[in-house]
Coordinates of C-alpha atoms and ligand atoms in Angstrom, one line a residue:
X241 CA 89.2 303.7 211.0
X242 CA 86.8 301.4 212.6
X243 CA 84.7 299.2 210.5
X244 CA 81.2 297.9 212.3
X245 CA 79.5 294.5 212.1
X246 CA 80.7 292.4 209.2
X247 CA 83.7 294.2 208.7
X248 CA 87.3 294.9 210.1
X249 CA 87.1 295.3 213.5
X250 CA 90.7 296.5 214.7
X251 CA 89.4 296.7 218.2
X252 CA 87.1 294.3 219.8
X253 CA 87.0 296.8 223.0
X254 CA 85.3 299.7 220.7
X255 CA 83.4 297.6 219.4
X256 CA 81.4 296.5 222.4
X257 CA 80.9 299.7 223.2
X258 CA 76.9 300.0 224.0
X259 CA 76.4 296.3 221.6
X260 CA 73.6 294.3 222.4
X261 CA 74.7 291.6 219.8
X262 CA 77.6 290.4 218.7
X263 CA 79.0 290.2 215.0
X264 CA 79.0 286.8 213.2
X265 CA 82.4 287.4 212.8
X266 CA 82.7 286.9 216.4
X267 CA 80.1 284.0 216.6
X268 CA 81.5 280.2 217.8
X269 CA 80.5 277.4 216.0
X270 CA 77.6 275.8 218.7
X271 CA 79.4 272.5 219.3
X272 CA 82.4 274.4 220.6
X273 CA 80.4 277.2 223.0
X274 CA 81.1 276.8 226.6
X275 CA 79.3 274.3 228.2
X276 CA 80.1 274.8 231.9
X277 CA 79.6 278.4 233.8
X278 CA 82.8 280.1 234.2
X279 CA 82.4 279.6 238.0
X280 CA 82.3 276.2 238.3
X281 CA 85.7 275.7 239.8
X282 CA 87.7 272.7 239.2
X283 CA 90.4 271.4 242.0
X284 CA 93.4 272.6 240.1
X285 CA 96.4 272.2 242.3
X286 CA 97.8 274.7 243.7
X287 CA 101.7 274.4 245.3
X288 CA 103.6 276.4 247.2
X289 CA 107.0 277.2 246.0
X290 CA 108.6 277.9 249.4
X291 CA 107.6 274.4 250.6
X292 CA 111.8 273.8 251.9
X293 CA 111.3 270.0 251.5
X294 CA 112.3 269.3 248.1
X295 CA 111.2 265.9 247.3
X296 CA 108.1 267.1 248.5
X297 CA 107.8 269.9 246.2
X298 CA 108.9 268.0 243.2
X299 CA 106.8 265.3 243.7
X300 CA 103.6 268.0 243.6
X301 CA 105.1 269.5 240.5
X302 CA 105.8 266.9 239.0
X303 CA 102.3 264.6 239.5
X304 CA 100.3 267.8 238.6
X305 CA 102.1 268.5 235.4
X306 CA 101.2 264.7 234.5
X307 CA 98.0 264.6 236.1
X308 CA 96.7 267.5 234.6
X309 CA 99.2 269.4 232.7
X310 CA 98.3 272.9 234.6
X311 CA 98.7 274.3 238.6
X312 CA 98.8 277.4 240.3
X313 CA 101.9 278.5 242.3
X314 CA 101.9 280.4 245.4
X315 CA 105.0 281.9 247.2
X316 CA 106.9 282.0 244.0
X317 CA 108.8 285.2 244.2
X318 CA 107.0 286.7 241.6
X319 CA 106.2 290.2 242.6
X320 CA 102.3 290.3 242.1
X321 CA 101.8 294.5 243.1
X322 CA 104.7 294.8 240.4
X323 CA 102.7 292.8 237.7
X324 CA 98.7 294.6 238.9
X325 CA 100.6 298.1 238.1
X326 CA 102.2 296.9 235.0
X327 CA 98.5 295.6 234.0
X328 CA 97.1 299.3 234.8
X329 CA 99.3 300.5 232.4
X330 CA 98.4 297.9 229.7
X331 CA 95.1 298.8 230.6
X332 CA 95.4 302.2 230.0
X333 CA 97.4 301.6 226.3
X334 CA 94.4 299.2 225.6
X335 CA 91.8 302.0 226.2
X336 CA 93.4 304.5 224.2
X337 CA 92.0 305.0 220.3
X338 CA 92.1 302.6 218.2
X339 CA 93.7 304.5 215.5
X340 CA 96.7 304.6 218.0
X341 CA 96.7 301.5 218.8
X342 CA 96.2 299.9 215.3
X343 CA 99.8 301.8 214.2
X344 CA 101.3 298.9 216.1
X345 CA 99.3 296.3 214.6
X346 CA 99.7 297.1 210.9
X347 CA 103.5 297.9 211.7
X348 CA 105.1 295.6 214.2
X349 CA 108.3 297.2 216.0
X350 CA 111.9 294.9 215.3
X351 CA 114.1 296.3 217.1
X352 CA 117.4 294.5 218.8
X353 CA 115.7 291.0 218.3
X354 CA 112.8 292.4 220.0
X355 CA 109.4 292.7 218.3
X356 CA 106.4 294.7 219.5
X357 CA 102.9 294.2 217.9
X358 CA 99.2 294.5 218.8
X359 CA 96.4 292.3 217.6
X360 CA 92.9 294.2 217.9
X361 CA 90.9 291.4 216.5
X362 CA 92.4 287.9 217.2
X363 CA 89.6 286.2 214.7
X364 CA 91.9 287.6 212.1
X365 CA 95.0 286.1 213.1
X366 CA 95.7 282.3 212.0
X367 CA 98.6 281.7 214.2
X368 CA 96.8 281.7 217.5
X369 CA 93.6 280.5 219.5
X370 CA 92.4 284.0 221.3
X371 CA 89.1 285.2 220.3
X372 CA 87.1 287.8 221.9
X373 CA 90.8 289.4 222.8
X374 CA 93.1 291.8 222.5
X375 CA 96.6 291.0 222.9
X376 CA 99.8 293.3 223.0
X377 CA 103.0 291.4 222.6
X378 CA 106.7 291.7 223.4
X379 CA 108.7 289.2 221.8
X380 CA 112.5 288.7 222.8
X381 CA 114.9 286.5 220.7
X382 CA 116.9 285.4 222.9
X383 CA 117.8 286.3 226.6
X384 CA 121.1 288.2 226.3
X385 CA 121.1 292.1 227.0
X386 CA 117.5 291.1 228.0
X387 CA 116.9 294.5 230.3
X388 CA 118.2 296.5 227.1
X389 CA 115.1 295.0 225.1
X390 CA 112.9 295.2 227.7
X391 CA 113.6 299.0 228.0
X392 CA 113.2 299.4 224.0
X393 CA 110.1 297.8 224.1
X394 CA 108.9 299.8 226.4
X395 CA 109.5 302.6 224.3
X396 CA 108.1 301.4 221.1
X397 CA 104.4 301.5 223.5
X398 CA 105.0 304.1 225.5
X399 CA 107.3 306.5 223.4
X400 CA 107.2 309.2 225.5
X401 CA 108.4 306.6 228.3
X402 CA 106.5 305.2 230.9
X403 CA 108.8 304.3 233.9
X404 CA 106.0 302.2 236.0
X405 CA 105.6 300.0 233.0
X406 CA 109.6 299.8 231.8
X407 CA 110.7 298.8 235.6
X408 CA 107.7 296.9 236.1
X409 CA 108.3 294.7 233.3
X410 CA 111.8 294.2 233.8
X411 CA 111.4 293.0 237.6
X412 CA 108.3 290.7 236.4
X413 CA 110.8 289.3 233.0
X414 CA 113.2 287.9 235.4
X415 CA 110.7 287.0 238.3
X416 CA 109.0 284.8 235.5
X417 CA 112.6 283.5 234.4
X418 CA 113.7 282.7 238.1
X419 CA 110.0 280.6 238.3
X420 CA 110.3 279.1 234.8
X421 CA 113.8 277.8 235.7
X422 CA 112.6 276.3 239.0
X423 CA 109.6 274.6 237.8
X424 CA 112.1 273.1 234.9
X425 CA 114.4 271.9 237.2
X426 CA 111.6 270.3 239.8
X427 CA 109.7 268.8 236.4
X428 CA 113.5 267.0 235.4
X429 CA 114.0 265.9 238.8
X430 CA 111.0 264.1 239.0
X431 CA 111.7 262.4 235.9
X432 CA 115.4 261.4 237.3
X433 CA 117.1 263.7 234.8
X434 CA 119.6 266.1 235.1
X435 CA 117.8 269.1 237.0
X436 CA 118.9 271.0 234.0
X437 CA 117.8 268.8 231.1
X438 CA 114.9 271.2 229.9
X439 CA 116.2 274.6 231.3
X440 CA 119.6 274.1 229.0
X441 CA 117.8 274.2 226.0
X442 CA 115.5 277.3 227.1
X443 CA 118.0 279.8 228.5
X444 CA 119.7 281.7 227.5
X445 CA 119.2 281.0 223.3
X446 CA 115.6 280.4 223.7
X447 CA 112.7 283.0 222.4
X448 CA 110.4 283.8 225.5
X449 CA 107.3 286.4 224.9
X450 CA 105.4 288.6 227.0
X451 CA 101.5 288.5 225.4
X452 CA 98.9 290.5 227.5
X453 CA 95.6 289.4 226.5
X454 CA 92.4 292.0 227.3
X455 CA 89.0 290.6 226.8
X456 CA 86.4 292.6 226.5
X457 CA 83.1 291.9 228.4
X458 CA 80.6 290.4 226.1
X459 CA 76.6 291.2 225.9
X460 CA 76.6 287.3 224.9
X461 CA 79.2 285.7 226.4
X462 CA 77.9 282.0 225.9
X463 CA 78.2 282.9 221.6
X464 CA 81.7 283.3 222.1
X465 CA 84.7 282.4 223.7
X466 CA 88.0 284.4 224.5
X467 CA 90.1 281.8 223.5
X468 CA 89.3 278.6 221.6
X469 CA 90.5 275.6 222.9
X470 CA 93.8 275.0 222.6
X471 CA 97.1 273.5 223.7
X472 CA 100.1 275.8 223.8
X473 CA 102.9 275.0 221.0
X474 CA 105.8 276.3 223.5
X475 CA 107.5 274.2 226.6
X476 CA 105.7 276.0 229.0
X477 CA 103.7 279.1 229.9
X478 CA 103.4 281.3 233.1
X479 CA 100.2 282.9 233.5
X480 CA 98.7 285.2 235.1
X481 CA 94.7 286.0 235.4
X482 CA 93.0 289.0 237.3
X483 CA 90.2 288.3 239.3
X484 CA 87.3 288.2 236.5
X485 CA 88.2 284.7 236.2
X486 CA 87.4 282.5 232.6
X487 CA 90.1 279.9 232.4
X488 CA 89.0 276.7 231.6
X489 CA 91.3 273.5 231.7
X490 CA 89.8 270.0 230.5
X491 CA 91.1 267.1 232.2
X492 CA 89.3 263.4 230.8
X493 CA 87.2 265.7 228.5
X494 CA 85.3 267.7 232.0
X495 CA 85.9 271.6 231.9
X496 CA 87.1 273.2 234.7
X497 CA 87.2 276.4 235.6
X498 CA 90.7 277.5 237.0
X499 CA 90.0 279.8 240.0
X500 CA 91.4 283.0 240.4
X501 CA 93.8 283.8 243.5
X502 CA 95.6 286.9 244.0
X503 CA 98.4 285.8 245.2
X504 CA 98.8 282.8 242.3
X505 CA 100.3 282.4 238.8
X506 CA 99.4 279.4 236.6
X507 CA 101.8 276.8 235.2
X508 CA 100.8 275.4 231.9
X509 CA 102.5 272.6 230.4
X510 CA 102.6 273.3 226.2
X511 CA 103.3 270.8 223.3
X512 CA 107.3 270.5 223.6
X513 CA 107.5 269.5 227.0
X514 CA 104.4 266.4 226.4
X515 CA 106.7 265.7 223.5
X516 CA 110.1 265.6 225.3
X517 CA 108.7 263.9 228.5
X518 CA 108.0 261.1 226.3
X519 CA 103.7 262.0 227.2
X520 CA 104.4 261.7 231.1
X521 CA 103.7 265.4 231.2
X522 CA 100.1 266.7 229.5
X523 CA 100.3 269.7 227.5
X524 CA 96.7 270.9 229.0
X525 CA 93.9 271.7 226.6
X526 CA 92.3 274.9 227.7
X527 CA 90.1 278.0 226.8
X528 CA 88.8 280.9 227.9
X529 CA 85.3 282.3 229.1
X530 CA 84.3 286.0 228.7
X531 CA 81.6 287.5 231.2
X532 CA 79.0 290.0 230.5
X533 CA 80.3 292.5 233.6
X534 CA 83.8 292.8 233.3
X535 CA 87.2 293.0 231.3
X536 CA 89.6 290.3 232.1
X537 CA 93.4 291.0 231.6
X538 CA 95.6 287.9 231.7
X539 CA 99.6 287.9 231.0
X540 CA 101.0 284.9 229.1
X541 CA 104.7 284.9 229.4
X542 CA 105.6 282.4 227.0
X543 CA 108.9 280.2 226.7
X544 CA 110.2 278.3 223.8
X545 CA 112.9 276.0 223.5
X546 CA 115.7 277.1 221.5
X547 CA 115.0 275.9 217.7
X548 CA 117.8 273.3 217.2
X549 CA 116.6 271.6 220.3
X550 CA 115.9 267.6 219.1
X551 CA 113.0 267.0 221.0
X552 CA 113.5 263.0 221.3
X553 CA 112.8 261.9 224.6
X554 CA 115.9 259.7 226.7
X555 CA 115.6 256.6 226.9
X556 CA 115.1 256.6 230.2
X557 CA 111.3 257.6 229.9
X558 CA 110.8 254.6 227.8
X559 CA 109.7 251.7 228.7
X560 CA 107.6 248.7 227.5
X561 CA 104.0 249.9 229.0
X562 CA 105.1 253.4 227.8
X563 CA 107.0 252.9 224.5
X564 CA 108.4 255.9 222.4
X565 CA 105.5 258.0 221.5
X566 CA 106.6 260.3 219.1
X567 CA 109.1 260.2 216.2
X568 CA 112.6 262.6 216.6
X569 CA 111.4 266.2 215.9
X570 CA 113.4 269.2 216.7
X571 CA 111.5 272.3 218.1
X572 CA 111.8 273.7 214.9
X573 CA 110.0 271.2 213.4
X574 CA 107.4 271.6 215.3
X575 CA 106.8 274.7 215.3
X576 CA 106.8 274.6 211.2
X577 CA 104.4 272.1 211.7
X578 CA 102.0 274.0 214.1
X579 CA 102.2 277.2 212.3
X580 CA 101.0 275.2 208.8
X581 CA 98.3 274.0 210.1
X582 CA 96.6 276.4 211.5
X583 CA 97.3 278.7 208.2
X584 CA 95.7 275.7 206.8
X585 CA 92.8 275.1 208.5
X586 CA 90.8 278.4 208.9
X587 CA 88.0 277.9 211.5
X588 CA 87.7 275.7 213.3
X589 CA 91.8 275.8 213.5
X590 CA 93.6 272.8 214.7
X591 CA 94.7 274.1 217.6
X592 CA 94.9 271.0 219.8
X593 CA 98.8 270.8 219.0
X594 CA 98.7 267.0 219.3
X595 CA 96.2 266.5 216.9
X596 CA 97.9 268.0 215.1
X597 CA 101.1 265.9 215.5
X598 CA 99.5 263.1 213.8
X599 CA 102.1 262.1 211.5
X600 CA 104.7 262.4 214.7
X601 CA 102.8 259.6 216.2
X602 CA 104.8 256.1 216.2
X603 CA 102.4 253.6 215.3
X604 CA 102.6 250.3 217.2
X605 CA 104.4 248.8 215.2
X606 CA 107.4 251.4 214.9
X607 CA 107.0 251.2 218.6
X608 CA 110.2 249.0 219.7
X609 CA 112.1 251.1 221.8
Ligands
AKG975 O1 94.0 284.5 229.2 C1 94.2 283.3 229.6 O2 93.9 283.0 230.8 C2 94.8 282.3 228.7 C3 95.5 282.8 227.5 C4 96.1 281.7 226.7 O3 95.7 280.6 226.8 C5 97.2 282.0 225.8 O4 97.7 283.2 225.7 O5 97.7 281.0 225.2
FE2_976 FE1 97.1 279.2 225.9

């Protein structure tokens, strides 16, 4: 059951289907329509992971993630043919009728502390900023018997099994964990902390998720956005975009477009790791653009920190020109926080995360170290 126009839409991709419109539903608020042309490419860093100097390498980590919160890395040891035939498979369960695919939207899968759900109309969905999306998601609780989930998951989407997408998935989990881990360490090193001060708290207790996000081309694509602008709530995300291009990054309120590159995945700093680096990081405000040609699949493997973590930067990062900036918060915390209010605030959502932090905020005068 697919309502048109007004109504429930369970699947943005049917619904585009021969549109020459879009439904109001679906409309953005003029002040916060793309300004720029998805095209206009912004100079993004991008690193190269098998650089053998060290110093050298954290030092480019480590400036990009403060100077604008987002890069690209090359040579990472992620195995990119893996992840394009995983993504034909998600393609293929994306295109298949909605009725199937709304089953796992109106019943997520728990299973093993893993959780499986779809999202065919991301307007409805208060938690997060996509848009003009559809996302399937595999959630893992934590990363122990980690291949075991990955394998169940599998079979909760493909229950007649789907080898190419089960091994695929497996080899890209713990290419994505081996990256994650690295850039942690780099990002602590370049602070003068312990190489493992962010990682510890990530792996192995730590919730990470697998969301694969299809956006359907638009006929108006300037109405719209796939994504709203936004700052993710986690420590940091791994990303990966096909070659229709769309994200946008903003960096001293310009938009840039983050260009795609085959080879590449993208680093994006989120809320906890601005909050635990005392604001030296950025967690990077971003969006994306839909085009009128083609459907763009992205993968956002997502990592949190585990819940209990307190999120109170050392002392070490504070100084007198850069005094405590937040009051002590544990992950959980903030992620209560986060979740409120965006349940609060409908449309537009609060999705800048530290906005959103407002009352986290030491005011000057709290502000002796
Ligand atoms: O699809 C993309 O490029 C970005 C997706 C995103 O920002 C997210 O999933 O949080
Ligand atoms: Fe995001």
């Amino acid at each position: 059951m697919v309502a048109r126009g007004e109504e429930v839409i369970s699947s943005i991709l049917e619904l585009t289907d021969g549109m020459e419109e879009i439904p109001s539903s679906h409309l953005v608020p003029s002040e916060l329509r793309p300004t720029t042309k998805l095209d206009d490419w912004g100079p993004i860093p991008v690193i190269d992971m098998s650089l053998k100097d060290r110093n050298v390498l954290k030092k480019l980590v480590g400036d990009a993630a403060r100077d604008w919160g987002v890069f690209q890395v090359i040579n990472h040891n992620v195995s990119i043919p893996e992840l394009l035939s995983v993504g034909e498979e998600v393609k293929l369960f994306f295109h298949r009728p909605c009725e199937n695919k709304v089953k796992l939207e109106l019943e997520p899968l728990k299973i093993l502390d893993t959780e499986v759900y779809y999202t065919g109309d991301n307007t409805k969905e208060d938690l997060h900023s996509l848009y003009w999306a559809e996302s399937l998601v595999c959630l893992w609780k934590s990363w122990s018997k980690i291949t075991e989930k990955v394998t169940r998951s599998s079979d909760l989407i493909f229950p007649g099994g789907n080898e190419a997408f089960r091994s695929g998935t497996n080899e890209i989990v713990m290419g994505c964990r081996i990256l994650t881990v690295e850039v942690l360490h780099l990002l602590a090193e370049y602070l003068g902390l312990e190489a493992g001060f962010f990682s510890d708290h990530c792996f192995p207790e730590g919730s990470s998720l697998f969301r694969w996000n299809y956006y359907p081309s638009c006929p108006r694509p300037n109405e719209t956005l796939g994504a709203i602008a936004h700052t993710d709530p986690n420590l940091l995300t791994v990303l990966y975009q096909d070659e229709a291009g769309g994200l946008q990054v903003k960096k001293n309120d310009v938009w840039y477009g983050v260009q795609p590159m085959t080879e590449a995945l993208i680093i994006n700093i989120g809320d906890c790791l601005h909050i635990f680096s005392n604001a030296i990081f950025h967690s990077v405000v971003h969006q994306v653009l839909v085009n009128e040609k083609a459907h763009r699949l992205s993968l956002a493997a997502i990592y949190y920190l585990e819940q209990q973590t307190d999120m109170t930067a050392p002392d070490s990062l504070v100084t007198e020109k850069r005094p405590r900036m937040f009051k002590s918060l544990s992950a959980h915390d903030y992620w209560t926080m986060i979740f409120n209010e965006r349940r609060e605030h409908k449309f537009p959502k609060s999705l800048n995360g530290l906005e959103a932090l407002r009352d986290f905020i030491r005011r000057p005068q709290e502000q002796t170290a």
